[in-house]
Coordinates of C-alpha atoms in Angstrom, one line a residue:
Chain M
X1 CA -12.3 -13.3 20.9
X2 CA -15.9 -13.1 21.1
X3 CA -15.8 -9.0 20.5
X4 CA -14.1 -10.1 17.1
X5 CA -16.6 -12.2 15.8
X6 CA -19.3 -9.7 16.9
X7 CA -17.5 -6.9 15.2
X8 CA -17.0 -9.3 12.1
X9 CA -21.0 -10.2 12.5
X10 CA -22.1 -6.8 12.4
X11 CA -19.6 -5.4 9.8
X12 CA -21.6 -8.3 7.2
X13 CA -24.8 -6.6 8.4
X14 CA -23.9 -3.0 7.4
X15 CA -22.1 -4.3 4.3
X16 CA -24.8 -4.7 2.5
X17 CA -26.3 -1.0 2.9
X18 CA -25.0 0.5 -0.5
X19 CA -25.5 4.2 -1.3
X20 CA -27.1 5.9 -3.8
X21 CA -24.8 6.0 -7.1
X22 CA -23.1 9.6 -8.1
X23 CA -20.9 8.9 -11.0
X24 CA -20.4 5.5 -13.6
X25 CA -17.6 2.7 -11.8
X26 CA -14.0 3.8 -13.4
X27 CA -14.9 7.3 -14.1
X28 CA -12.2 9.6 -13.0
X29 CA -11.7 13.4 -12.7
X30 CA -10.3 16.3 -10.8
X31 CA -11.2 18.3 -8.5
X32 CA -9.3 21.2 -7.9
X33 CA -5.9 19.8 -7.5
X34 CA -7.1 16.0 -6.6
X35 CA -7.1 13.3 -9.2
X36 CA -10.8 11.1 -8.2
X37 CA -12.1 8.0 -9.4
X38 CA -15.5 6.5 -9.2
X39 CA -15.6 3.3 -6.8
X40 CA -17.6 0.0 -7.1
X41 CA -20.5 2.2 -5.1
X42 CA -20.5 4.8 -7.8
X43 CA -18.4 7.3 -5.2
X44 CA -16.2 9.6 -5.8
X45 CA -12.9 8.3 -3.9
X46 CA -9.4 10.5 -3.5
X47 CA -6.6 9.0 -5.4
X48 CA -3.8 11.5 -4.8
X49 CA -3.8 15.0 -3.7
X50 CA -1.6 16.6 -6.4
X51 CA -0.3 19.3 -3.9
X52 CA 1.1 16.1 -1.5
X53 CA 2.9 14.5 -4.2
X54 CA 7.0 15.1 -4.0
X55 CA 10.1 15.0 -6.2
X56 CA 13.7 14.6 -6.1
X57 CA 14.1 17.5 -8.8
X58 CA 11.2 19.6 -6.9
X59 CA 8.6 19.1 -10.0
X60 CA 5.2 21.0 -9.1
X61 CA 2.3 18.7 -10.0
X62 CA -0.7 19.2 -11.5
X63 CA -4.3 17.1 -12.0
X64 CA -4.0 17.0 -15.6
X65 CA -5.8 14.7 -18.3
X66 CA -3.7 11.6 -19.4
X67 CA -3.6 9.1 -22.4
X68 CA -2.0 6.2 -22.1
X69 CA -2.5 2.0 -23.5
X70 CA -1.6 1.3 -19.8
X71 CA -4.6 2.7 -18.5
X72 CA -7.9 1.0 -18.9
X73 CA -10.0 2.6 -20.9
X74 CA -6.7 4.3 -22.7
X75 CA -7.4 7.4 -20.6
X76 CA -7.9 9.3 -17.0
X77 CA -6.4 11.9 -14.8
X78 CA -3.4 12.0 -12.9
X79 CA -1.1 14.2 -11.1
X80 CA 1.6 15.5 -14.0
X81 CA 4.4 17.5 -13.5
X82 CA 2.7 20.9 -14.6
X83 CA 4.6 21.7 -17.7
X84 CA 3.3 18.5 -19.1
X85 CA -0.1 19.7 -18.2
X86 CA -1.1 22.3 -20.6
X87 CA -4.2 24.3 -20.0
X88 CA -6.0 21.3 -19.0
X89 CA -4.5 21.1 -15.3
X90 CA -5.5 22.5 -12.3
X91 CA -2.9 22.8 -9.3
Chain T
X1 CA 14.8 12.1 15.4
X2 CA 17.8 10.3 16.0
X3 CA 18.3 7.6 12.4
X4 CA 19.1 4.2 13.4
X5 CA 23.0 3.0 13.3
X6 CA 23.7 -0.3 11.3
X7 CA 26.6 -2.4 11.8
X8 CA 28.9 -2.4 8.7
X9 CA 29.1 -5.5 6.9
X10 CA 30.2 -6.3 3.7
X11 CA 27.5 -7.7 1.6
X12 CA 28.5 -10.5 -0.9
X13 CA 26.5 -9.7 -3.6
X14 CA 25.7 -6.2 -2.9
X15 CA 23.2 -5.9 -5.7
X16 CA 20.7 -9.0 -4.3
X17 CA 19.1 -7.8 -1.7
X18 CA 19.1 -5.9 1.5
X19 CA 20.9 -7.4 4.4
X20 CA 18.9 -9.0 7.3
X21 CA 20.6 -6.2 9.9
X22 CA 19.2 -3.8 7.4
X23 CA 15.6 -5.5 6.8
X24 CA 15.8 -4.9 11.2
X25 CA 17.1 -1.5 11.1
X26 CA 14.3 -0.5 8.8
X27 CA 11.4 -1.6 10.2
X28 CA 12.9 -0.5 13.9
X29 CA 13.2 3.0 12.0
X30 CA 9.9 2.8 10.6
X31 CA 8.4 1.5 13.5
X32 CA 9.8 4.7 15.8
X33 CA 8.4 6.9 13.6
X34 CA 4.9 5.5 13.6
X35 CA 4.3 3.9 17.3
X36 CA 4.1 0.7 15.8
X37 CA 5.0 -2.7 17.5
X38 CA 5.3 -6.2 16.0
X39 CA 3.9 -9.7 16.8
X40 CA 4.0 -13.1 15.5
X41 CA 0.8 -13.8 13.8
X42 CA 1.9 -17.1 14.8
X43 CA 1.5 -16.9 18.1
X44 CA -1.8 -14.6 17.9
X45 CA -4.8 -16.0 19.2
X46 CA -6.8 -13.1 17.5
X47 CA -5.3 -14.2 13.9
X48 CA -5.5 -17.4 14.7
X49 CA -9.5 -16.8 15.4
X50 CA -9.6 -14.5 12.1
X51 CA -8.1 -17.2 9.9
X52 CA -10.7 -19.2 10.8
X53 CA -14.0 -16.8 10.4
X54 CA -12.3 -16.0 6.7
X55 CA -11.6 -19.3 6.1
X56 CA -15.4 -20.0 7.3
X57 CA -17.0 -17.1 5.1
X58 CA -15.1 -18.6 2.4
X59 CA -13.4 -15.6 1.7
X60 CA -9.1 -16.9 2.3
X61 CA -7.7 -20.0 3.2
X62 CA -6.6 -20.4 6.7
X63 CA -2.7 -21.3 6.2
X64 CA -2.9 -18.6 3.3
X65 CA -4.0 -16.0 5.9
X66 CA -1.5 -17.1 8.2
X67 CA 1.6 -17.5 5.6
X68 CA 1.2 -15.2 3.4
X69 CA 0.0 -11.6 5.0
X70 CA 0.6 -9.8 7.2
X71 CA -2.1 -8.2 9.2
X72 CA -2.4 -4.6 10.9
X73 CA -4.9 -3.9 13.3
X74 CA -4.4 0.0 14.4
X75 CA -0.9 0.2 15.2
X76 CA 0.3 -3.4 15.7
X77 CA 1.2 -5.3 12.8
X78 CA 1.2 -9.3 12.7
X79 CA 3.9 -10.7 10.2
X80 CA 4.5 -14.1 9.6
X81 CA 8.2 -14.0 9.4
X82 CA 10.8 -12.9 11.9
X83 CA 12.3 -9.8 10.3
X84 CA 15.5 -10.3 8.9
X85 CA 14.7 -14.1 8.4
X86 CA 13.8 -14.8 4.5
X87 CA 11.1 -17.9 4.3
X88 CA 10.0 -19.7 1.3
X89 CA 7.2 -16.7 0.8
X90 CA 9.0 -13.7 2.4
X91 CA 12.6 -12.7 0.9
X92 CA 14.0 -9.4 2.8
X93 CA 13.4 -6.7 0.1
X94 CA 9.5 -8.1 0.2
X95 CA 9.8 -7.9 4.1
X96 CA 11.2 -4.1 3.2
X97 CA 8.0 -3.1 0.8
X98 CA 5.6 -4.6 2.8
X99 CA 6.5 -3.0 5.6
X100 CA 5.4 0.5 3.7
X101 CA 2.2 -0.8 2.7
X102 CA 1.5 -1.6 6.4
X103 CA 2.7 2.3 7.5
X104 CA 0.5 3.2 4.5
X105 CA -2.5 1.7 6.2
X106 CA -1.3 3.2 9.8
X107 CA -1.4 6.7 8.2
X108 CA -5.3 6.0 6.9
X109 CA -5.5 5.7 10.5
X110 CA -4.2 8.5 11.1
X111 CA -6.2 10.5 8.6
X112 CA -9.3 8.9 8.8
X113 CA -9.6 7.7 12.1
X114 CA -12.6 5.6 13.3
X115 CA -13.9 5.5 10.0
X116 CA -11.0 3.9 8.2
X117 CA -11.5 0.8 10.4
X118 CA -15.6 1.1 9.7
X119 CA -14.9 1.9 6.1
X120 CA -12.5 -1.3 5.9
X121 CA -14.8 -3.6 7.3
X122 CA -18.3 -2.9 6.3
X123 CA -17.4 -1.5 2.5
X124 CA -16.4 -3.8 -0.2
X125 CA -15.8 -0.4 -2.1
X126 CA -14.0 1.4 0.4
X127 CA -12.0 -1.7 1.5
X128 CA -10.4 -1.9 -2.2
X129 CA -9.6 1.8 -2.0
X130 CA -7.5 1.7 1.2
X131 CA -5.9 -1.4 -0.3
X132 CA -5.4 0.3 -3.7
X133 CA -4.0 3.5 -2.0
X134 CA -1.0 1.3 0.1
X135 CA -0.4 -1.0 -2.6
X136 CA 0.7 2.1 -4.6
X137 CA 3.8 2.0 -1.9
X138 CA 4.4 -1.3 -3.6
X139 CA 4.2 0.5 -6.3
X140 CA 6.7 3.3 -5.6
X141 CA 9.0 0.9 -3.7
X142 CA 9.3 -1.2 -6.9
X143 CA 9.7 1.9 -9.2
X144 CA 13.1 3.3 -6.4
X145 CA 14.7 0.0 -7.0
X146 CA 14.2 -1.3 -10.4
X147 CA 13.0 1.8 -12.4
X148 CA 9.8 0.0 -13.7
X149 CA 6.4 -0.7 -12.9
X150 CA 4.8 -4.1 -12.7
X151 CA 1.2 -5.1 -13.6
X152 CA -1.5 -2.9 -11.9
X153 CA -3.7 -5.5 -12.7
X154 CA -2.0 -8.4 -11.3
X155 CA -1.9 -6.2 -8.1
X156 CA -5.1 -5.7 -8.4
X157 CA -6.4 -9.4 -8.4
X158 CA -4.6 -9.6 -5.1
X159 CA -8.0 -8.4 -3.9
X160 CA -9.7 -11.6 -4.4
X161 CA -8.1 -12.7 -1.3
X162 CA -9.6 -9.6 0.7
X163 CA -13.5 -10.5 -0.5
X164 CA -13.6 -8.4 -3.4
X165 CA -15.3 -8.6 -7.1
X166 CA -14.5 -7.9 -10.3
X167 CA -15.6 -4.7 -9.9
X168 CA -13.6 -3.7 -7.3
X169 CA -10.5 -5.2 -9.3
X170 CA -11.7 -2.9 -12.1
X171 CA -11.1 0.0 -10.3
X172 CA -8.3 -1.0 -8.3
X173 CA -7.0 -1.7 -11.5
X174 CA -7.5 2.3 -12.7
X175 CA -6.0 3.3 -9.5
X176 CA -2.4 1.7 -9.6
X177 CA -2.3 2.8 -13.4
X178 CA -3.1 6.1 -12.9
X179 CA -0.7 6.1 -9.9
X180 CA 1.9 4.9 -12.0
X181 CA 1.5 8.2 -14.6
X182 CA 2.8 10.4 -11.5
X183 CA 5.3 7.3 -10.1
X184 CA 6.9 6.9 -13.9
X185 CA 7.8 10.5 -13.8
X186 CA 9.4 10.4 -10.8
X187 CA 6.7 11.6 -8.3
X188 CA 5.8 9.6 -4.6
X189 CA 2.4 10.4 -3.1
X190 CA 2.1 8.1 0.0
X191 CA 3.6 9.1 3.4
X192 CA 5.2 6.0 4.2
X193 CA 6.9 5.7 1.2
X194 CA 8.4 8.9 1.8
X195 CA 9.5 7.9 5.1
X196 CA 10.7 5.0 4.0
X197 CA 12.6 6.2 1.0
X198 CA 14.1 9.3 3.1
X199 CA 16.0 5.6 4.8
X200 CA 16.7 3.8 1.4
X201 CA 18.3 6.5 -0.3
X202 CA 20.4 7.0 3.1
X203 CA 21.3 3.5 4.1
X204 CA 20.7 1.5 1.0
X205 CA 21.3 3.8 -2.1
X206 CA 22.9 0.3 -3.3
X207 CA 19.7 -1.0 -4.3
X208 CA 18.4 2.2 -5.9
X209 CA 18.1 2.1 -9.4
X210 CA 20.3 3.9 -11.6
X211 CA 19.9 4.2 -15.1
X212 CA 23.3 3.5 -17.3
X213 CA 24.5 5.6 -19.9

């Protein structure tokens, strides 16, 4: 028990040593066949690796560019079944 | 590996819900495949002494903690139900999903080690991310059975409860909706839930959704 609340202790100690910022909160993008996204740190974060993502009818899937209302900011990437990509995706 | 072997029953209403044999048989499955084991949080000292330091920092409520997660620490995973019995917040297709997001987090583990546990603790950020990343099993679990989506952002508020802000909401928020561009047509990116799914659509294709017409 006391190894928790030392390991809780120190985690609040670290927590608030916040790196320097690389990109604007909610940004997203890809790179190379992963769809990214710009955390609360202003780091780049993985959220899917295009190449991992799987189908019932075998799709390929690409990191494409996407509009939609139901994304805040009505826009961002996301893996796409290629042929919905265009020239815009990268698998 | 050997799949599990259920008992036939005859379900009632066989569009309700998974059966309490089959909530077991699923987790027993997923567990084999991960090394997992289960404990009461109930009877956890450790959670028990969690609860209170969140409860302390002001970040959950103790009986919240205790009720209404369930916990994984490396590979052992403290739920507050018994599997296969439904309580007032736990029915057995919840019991089903959340036993995905909990593999989710076990392959973080797996991929990122030491550092998901560091991550987790020490980085607001980082924290919301992991979460983000195995409530999109929710996500795909939802989308298998009812062939919808529900609200990223309700999900995402979920995280108030795990000591984050609004921005970390924000982006959680951006993560299940872009998620749900690949899940809408048709696509599953997290490990678990293609274990777990590889199961459903073998043992419970009942509950899968089918579209009519």
């Amino acid at each position: 028990m006391m190894r928790v609340f030392a390991t809780i202790s120190i985690a609040l100690l670290l927590s608030a040593c916040i790196p320097h910022s690389v990109c604007e909160v909610n940004e997203t993008r890809c790179t190379g066949v992963r769809v990214e996204i710009c955390d609360s740190e202003g780091q780049w974060a993985e959220v899917m690796d295009c190449t991992e993502v799987e189908s019932f009818d075998g799709n390929a899937w690409a990191c494409c560019p996407v509009q939609s209302p139901d994304i805040p900011g009505g826009q961002g990437h996301a893996c796409l079944p290629v042929d919905e990509c265009g020239d815009g995706g990268t698998r | 590996m050997r799949t599990p072997i259920i008992r036939k029953t005859i379900p009632i209403f066989p569009s309700d819900g998974p059966l309490p044999d089959e909530v077991r048989a699923f987790w027993k499955y997923m567990q084999k495949h991960y090394g997992t084991r289960v404990v009461s949080k109930a009877s956890s000292k450790q959670m028990k002494a969690i609860a209170w330091a969140l409860n302390l920092l002001g970040i959950t409520d103790k009986k919240r903690f205790m009720e209404r997660y369930v916990t994984t620490i490396g590979r052992t995973i403290y739920v507050p139900f018994g599997l296969g019995g439904a309580n007032e917040h736990w029915n057995l297709w919840s019991q089903i999903v959340v036993c995905v997001h909990e593999h989710q987090h076990v392959e973080q583990l797996k991929r990122d080690g030491w550092r998901f546990k560091w991550r987790y603790l020490t980085s607001k950020a980082k924290r919301a991310i992991y979460e983000a990343e195995a409530y999109r099993s929710n996500f795909e679990l939802y989308y298998w059975r009812y062939g919808k989506l529900p609200s990223a952002r309700k999900r995402a508020e979920s995280l108030r409860h795990y000591g984050c802000s609004k921005l970390e909401i924000d982006v959680t928020e951006k993560y299940l909706a872009l998620s749900a561009e690949t899940i809408k047509r048709g696509g599953i990116a997290n490990g678990a839930s293609k274990v777990a799914v590889k199961w459903l659509n073998r043992y419970l294709p009942r509950l899968r959704f089918r579209k009519v017409g």
